[in-house]
Short mmCIF file of C-alpha atoms in Angstrom, two decimals:
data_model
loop_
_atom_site.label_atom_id
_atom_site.label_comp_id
_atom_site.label_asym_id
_atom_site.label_seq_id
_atom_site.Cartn_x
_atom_site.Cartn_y
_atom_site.Cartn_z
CA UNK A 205 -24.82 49.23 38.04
CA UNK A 206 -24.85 48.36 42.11
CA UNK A 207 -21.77 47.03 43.56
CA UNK A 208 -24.18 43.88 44.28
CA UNK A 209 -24.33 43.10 40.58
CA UNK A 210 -21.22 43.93 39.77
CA UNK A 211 -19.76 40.45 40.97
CA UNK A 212 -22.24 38.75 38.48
CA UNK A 213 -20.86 40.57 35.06
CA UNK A 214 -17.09 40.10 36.23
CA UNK A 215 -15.44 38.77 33.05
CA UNK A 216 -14.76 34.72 34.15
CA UNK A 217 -10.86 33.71 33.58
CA UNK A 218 -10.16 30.42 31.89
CA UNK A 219 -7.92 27.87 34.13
CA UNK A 220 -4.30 27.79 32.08
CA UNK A 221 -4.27 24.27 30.26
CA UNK A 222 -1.58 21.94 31.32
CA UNK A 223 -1.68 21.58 34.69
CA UNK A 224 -1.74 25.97 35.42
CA UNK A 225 0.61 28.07 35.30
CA UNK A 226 4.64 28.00 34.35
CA UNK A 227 5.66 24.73 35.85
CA UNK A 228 2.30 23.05 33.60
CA UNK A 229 3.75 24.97 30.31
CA UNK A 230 7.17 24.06 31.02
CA UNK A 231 6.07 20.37 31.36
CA UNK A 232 3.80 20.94 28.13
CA UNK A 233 6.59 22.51 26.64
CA UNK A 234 9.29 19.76 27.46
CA UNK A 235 6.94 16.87 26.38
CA UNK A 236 6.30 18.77 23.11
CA UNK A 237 9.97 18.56 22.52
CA UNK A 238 10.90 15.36 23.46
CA UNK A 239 8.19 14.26 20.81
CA UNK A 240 9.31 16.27 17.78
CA UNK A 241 13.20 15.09 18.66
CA UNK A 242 11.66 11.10 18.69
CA UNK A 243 10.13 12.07 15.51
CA UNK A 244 12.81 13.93 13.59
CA UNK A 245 15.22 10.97 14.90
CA UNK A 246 13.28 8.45 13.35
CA UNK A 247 12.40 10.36 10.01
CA UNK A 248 16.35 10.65 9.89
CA UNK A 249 16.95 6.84 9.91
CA UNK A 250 14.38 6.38 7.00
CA UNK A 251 15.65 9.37 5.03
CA UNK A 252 19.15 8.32 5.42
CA UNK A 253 19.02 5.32 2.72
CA UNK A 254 16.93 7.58 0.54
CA UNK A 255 19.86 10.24 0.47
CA UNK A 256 22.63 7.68 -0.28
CA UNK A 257 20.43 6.20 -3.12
CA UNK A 258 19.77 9.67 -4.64
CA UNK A 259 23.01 11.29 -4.12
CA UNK A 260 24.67 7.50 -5.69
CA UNK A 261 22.14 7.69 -8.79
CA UNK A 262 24.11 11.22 -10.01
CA UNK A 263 27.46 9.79 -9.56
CA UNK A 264 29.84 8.39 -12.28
CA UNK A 265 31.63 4.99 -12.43
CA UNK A 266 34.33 5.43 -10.85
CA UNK A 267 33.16 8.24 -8.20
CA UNK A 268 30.12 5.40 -7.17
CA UNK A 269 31.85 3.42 -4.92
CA UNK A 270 31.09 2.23 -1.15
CA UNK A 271 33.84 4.27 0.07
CA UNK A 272 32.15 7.91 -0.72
CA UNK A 273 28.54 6.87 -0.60
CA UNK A 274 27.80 9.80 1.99
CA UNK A 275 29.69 12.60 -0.42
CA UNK A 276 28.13 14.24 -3.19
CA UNK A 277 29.22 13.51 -6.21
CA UNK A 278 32.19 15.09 -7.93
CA UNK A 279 30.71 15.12 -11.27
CA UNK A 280 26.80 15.50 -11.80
CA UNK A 281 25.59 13.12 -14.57
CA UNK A 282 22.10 11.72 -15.55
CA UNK A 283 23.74 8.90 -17.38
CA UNK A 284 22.65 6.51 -14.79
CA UNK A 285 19.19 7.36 -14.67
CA UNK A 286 19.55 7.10 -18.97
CA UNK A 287 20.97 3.76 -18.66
CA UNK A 288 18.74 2.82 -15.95
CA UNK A 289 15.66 4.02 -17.96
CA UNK A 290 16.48 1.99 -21.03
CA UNK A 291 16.39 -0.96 -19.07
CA UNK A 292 13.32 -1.18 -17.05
CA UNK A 293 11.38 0.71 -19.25
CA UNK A 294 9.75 -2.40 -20.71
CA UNK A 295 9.66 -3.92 -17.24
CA UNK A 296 7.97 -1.11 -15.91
CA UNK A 297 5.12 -1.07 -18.61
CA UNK A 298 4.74 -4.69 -18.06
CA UNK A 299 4.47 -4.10 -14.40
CA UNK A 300 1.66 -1.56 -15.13
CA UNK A 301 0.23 -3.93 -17.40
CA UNK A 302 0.08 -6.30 -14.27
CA UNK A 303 -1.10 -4.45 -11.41
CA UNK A 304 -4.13 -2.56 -12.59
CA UNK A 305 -5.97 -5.01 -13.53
CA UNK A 306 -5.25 -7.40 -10.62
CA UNK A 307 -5.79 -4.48 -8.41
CA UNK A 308 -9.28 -3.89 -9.75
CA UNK A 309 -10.64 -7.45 -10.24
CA UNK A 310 -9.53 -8.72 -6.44
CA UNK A 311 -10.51 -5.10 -5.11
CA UNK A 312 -14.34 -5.66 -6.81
CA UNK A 313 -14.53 -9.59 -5.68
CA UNK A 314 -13.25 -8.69 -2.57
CA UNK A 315 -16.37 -5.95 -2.63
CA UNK A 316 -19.23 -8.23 -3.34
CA UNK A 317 -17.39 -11.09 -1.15
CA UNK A 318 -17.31 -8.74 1.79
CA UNK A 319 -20.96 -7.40 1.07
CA UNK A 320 -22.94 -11.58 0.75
CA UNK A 321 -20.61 -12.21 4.31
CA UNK A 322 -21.92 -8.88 6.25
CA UNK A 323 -25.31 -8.71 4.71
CA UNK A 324 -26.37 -12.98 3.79
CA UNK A 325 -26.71 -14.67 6.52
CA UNK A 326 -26.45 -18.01 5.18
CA UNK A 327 -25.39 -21.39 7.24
CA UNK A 328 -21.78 -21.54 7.58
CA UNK A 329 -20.99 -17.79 6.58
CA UNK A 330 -18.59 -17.76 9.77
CA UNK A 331 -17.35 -20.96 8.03
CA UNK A 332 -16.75 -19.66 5.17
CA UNK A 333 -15.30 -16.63 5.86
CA UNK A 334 -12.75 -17.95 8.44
CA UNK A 335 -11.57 -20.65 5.19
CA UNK A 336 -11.12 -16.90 2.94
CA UNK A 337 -8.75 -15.44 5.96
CA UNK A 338 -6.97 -18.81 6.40
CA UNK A 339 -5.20 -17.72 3.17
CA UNK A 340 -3.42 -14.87 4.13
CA UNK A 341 -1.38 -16.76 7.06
CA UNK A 342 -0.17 -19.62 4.61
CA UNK A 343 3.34 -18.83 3.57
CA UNK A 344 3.99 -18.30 -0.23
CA UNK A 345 6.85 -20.39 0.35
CA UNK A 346 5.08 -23.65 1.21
CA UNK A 347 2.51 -23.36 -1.99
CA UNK A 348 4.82 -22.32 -4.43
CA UNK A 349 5.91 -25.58 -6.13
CA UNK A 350 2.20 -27.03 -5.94
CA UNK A 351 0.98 -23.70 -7.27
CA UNK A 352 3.42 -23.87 -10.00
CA UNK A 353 2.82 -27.67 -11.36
CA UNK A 354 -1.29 -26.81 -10.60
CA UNK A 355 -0.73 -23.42 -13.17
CA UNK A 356 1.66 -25.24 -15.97
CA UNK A 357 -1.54 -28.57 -15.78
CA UNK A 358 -4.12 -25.46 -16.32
CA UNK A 359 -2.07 -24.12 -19.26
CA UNK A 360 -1.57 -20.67 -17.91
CA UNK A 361 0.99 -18.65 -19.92
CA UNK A 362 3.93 -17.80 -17.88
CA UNK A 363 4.72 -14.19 -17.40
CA UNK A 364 1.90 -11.22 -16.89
CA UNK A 365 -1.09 -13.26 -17.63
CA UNK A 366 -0.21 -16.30 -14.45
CA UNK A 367 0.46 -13.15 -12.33
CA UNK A 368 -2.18 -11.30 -12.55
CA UNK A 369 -4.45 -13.93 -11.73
CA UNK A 370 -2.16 -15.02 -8.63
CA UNK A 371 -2.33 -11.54 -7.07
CA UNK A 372 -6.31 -11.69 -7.46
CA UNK A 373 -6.53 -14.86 -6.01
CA UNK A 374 -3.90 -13.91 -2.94
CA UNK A 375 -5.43 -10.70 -2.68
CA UNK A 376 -9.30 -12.05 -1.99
CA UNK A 377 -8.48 -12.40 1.88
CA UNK A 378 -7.39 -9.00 2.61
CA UNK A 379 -10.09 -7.36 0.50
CA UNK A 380 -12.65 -9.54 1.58
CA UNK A 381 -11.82 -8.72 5.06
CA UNK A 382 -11.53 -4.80 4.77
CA UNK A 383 -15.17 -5.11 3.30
CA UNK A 384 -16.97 -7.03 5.15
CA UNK A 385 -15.82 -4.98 8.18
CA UNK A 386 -16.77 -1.59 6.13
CA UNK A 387 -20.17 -3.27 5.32
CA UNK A 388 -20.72 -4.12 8.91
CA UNK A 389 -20.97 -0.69 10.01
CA UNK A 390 -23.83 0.12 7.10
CA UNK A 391 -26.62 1.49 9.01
CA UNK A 392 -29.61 -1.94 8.89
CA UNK A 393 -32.50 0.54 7.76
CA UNK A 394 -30.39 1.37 4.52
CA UNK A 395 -30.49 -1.75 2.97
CA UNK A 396 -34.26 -2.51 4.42
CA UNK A 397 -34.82 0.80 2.63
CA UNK A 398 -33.74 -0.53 -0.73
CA UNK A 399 -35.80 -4.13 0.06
CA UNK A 400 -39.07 -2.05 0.64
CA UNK A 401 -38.23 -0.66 -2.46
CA UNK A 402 -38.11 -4.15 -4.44
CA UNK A 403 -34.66 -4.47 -4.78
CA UNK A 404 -33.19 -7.60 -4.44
CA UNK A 405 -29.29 -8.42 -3.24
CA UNK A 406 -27.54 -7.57 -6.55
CA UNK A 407 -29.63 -4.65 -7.10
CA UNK A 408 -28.85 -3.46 -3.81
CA UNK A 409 -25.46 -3.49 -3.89
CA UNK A 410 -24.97 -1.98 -7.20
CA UNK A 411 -27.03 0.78 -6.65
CA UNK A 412 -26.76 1.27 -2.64
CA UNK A 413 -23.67 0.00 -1.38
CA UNK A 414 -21.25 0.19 -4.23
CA UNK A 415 -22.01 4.17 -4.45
CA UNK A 416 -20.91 4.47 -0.47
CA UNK A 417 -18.03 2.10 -1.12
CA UNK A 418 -14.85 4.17 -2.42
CA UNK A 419 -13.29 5.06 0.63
CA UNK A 420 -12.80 1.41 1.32
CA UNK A 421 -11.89 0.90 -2.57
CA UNK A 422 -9.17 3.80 -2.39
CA UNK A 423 -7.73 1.96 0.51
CA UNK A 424 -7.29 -1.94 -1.29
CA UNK A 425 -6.43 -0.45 -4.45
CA UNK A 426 -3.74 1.08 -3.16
CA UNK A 427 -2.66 -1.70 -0.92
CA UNK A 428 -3.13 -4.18 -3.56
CA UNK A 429 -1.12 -2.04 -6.29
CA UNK A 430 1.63 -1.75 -4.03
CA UNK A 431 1.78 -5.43 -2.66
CA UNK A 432 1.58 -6.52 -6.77
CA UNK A 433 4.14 -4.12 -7.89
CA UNK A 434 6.60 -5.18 -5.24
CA UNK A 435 6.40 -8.22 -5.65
CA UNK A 436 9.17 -10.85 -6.29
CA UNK A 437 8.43 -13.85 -4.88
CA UNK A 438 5.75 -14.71 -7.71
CA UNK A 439 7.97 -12.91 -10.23
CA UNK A 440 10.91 -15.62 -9.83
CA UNK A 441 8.37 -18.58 -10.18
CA UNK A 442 6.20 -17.30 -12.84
CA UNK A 443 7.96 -15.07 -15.43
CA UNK A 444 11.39 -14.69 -16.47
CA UNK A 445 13.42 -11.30 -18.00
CA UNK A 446 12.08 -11.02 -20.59
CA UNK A 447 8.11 -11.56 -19.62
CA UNK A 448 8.36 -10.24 -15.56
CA UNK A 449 8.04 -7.13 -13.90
CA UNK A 450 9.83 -4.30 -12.77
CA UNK A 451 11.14 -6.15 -9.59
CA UNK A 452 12.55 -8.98 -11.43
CA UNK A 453 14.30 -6.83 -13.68
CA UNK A 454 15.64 -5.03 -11.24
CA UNK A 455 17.39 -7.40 -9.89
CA UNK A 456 18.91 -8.46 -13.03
CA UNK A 457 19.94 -4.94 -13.20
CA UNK A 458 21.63 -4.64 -9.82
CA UNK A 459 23.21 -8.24 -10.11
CA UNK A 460 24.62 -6.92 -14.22
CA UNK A 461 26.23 -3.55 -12.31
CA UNK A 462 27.19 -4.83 -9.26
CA UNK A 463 30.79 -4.52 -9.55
CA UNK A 464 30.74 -1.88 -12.25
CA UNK A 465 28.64 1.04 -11.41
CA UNK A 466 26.61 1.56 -8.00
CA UNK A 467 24.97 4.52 -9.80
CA UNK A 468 23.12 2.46 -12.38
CA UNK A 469 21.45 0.18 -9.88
CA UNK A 470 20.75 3.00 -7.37
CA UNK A 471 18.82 4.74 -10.34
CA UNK A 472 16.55 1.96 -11.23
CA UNK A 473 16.01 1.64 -7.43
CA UNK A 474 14.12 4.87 -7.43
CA UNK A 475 12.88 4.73 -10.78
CA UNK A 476 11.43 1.09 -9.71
CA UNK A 477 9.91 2.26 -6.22
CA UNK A 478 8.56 6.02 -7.82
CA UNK A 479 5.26 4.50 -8.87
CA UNK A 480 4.63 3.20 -5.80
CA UNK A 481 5.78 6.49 -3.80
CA UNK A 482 3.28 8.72 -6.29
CA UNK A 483 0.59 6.66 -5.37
CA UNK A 484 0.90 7.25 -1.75
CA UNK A 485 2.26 10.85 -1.99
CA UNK A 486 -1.35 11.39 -3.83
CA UNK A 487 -3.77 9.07 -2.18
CA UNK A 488 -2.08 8.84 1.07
CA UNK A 489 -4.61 11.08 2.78
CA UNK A 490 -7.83 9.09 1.42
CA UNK A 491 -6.02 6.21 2.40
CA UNK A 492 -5.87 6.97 6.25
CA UNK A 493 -9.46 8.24 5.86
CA UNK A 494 -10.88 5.07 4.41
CA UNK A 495 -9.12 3.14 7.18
CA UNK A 496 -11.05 5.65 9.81
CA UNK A 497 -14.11 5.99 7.89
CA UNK A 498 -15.07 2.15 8.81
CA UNK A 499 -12.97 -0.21 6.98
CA UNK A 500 -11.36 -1.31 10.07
CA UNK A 501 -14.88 -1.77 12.21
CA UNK A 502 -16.10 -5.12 12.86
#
């Protein structure tokens, strides 16, 4: 090799990233660090209820008191969570009883709602689908007495039956709305596809869209099954102790142990809110992925 081809085969040196060399990885290294110290902070101020309620839940009657909720307990006993258990055990298969199918019926309607307003151009969609949104900015508060005399004239049972068909009809606006902006990013030659084909709108979107829909399902069932199960608001209007869920009866619980044992209520806390925390601690990732796969486009 000649000296006047050497310079071509010279291994090339990558530039340092972060602005080159130790002042950019100091600065790279400092920002780093400042972020992980923001984050840790804040994951400490939501983990710090958490640890009172679990370390509370183990304690006994008189070792549960406001004045050594940071220590550990003296005495390790499960008789809260027993106690706890035997209470909201019915509530909690109630609750169950409740959500799923809510979460299922509004997540489909809210499907085929989103699919006609993306895909059916008809006069006044805009109309229409600004009326279906108007619903989620009017305050449960302001309905609530109309809503109740308008379910007791239609006959509706109080108890599971009057909620699940409130949570459908209250959950139609968000589902509708994560739909229609998932369907909106459907490539048009698709669903031309499936018309060349002969299929009409129901056809279409039973055997074409419905198929590509679950990452937008996984995200409103799980929003829908947590908004239902933590619900109170409806629970206080339309069921009572014996006939509500979980939420309701947890707050009979707390209000029952109040001023005897901080333990008890501190277990059905987490024995309330551990449904809710499995579903995210399982779906969580699909969640954020239906959000990015398109359910958020418009």
């Amino acid at each position: 090799m000649t000296a006047a081809t050497e310079p071509l085969t010279a291994p090339i040196k990558a530039a340092p990233i972060g602005g080159g060399g130790k002042a950019g990885r100091d600065r790279f290294s400092w920002g780093r660090g400042l972020k992980y110290l923001a984050l840790l902070f804040f994951l400490l101020i939501v983990l710090i209820p958490v640890y009172v309620l679990i370390v509370t839940s183990f304690k006994g009657t008189g070792d549960a008191s406001p004045v050594r909720a940071w220590n550990l307990p003296l005495h390790w006993t499960t008789d809260n969570w027993k106690e706890a258990w035997t209470s909201l055990s019915p509530a909690i298969w109630r609750t169950i009883q409740m959500v799923v199918p809510a979460a299922l019926i509004s997540s489909l309607l809210g499907s085929m709602n989103g699919f006609v307003l993306s895909r059916w151009r008809f006069k006044g969609a805009d109309i229409v689908f600004t009326l279906i949104l108007f619903g989620m900015f009017i305050p449960y508060q302001a309905v609530m007495i109309p809503l109740l005399k308008l379910m007791q004239s239609a006959h509706i049972p109080n108890g599971i039956p009057s909620l699940i068909i409130l949570h459908v009809i209250y959950g139609l606006p968000i589902t509708t709305l994560i739909f229609r902006n998932y369907y909106m990013s459907i490539p048009n030659e698709l669903i031309e596809a499936a018309r060349v084909d002969g299929a009409g709108m129901l056809r279409t979107y039973a055997s074409v869209v419905l198929p590509i829909s679950i990452p937008s399902f996984v995200v409103v069932l799980i929003w829908q099954f947590t908004s239902a199960w933590n619900d109170f608001l409806f629970a206080v209007f339309f069921s009572s102790s014996q006939n509500g869920p979980v939420t309701l009866a947890l707050n009979n619980l707390a209000n029952g142990a109040l001023l005897q044992n901080y333990g008890v209520s501190m277990a059905g806390a987490l024995l309330a809110s551990l449904p809710t925390l499995l579903v995210y601690a399982l779906l969580g990732k699909y969640f954020i992925g239906g959000l990015m796969s398109g359910s958020v486009k418009g």
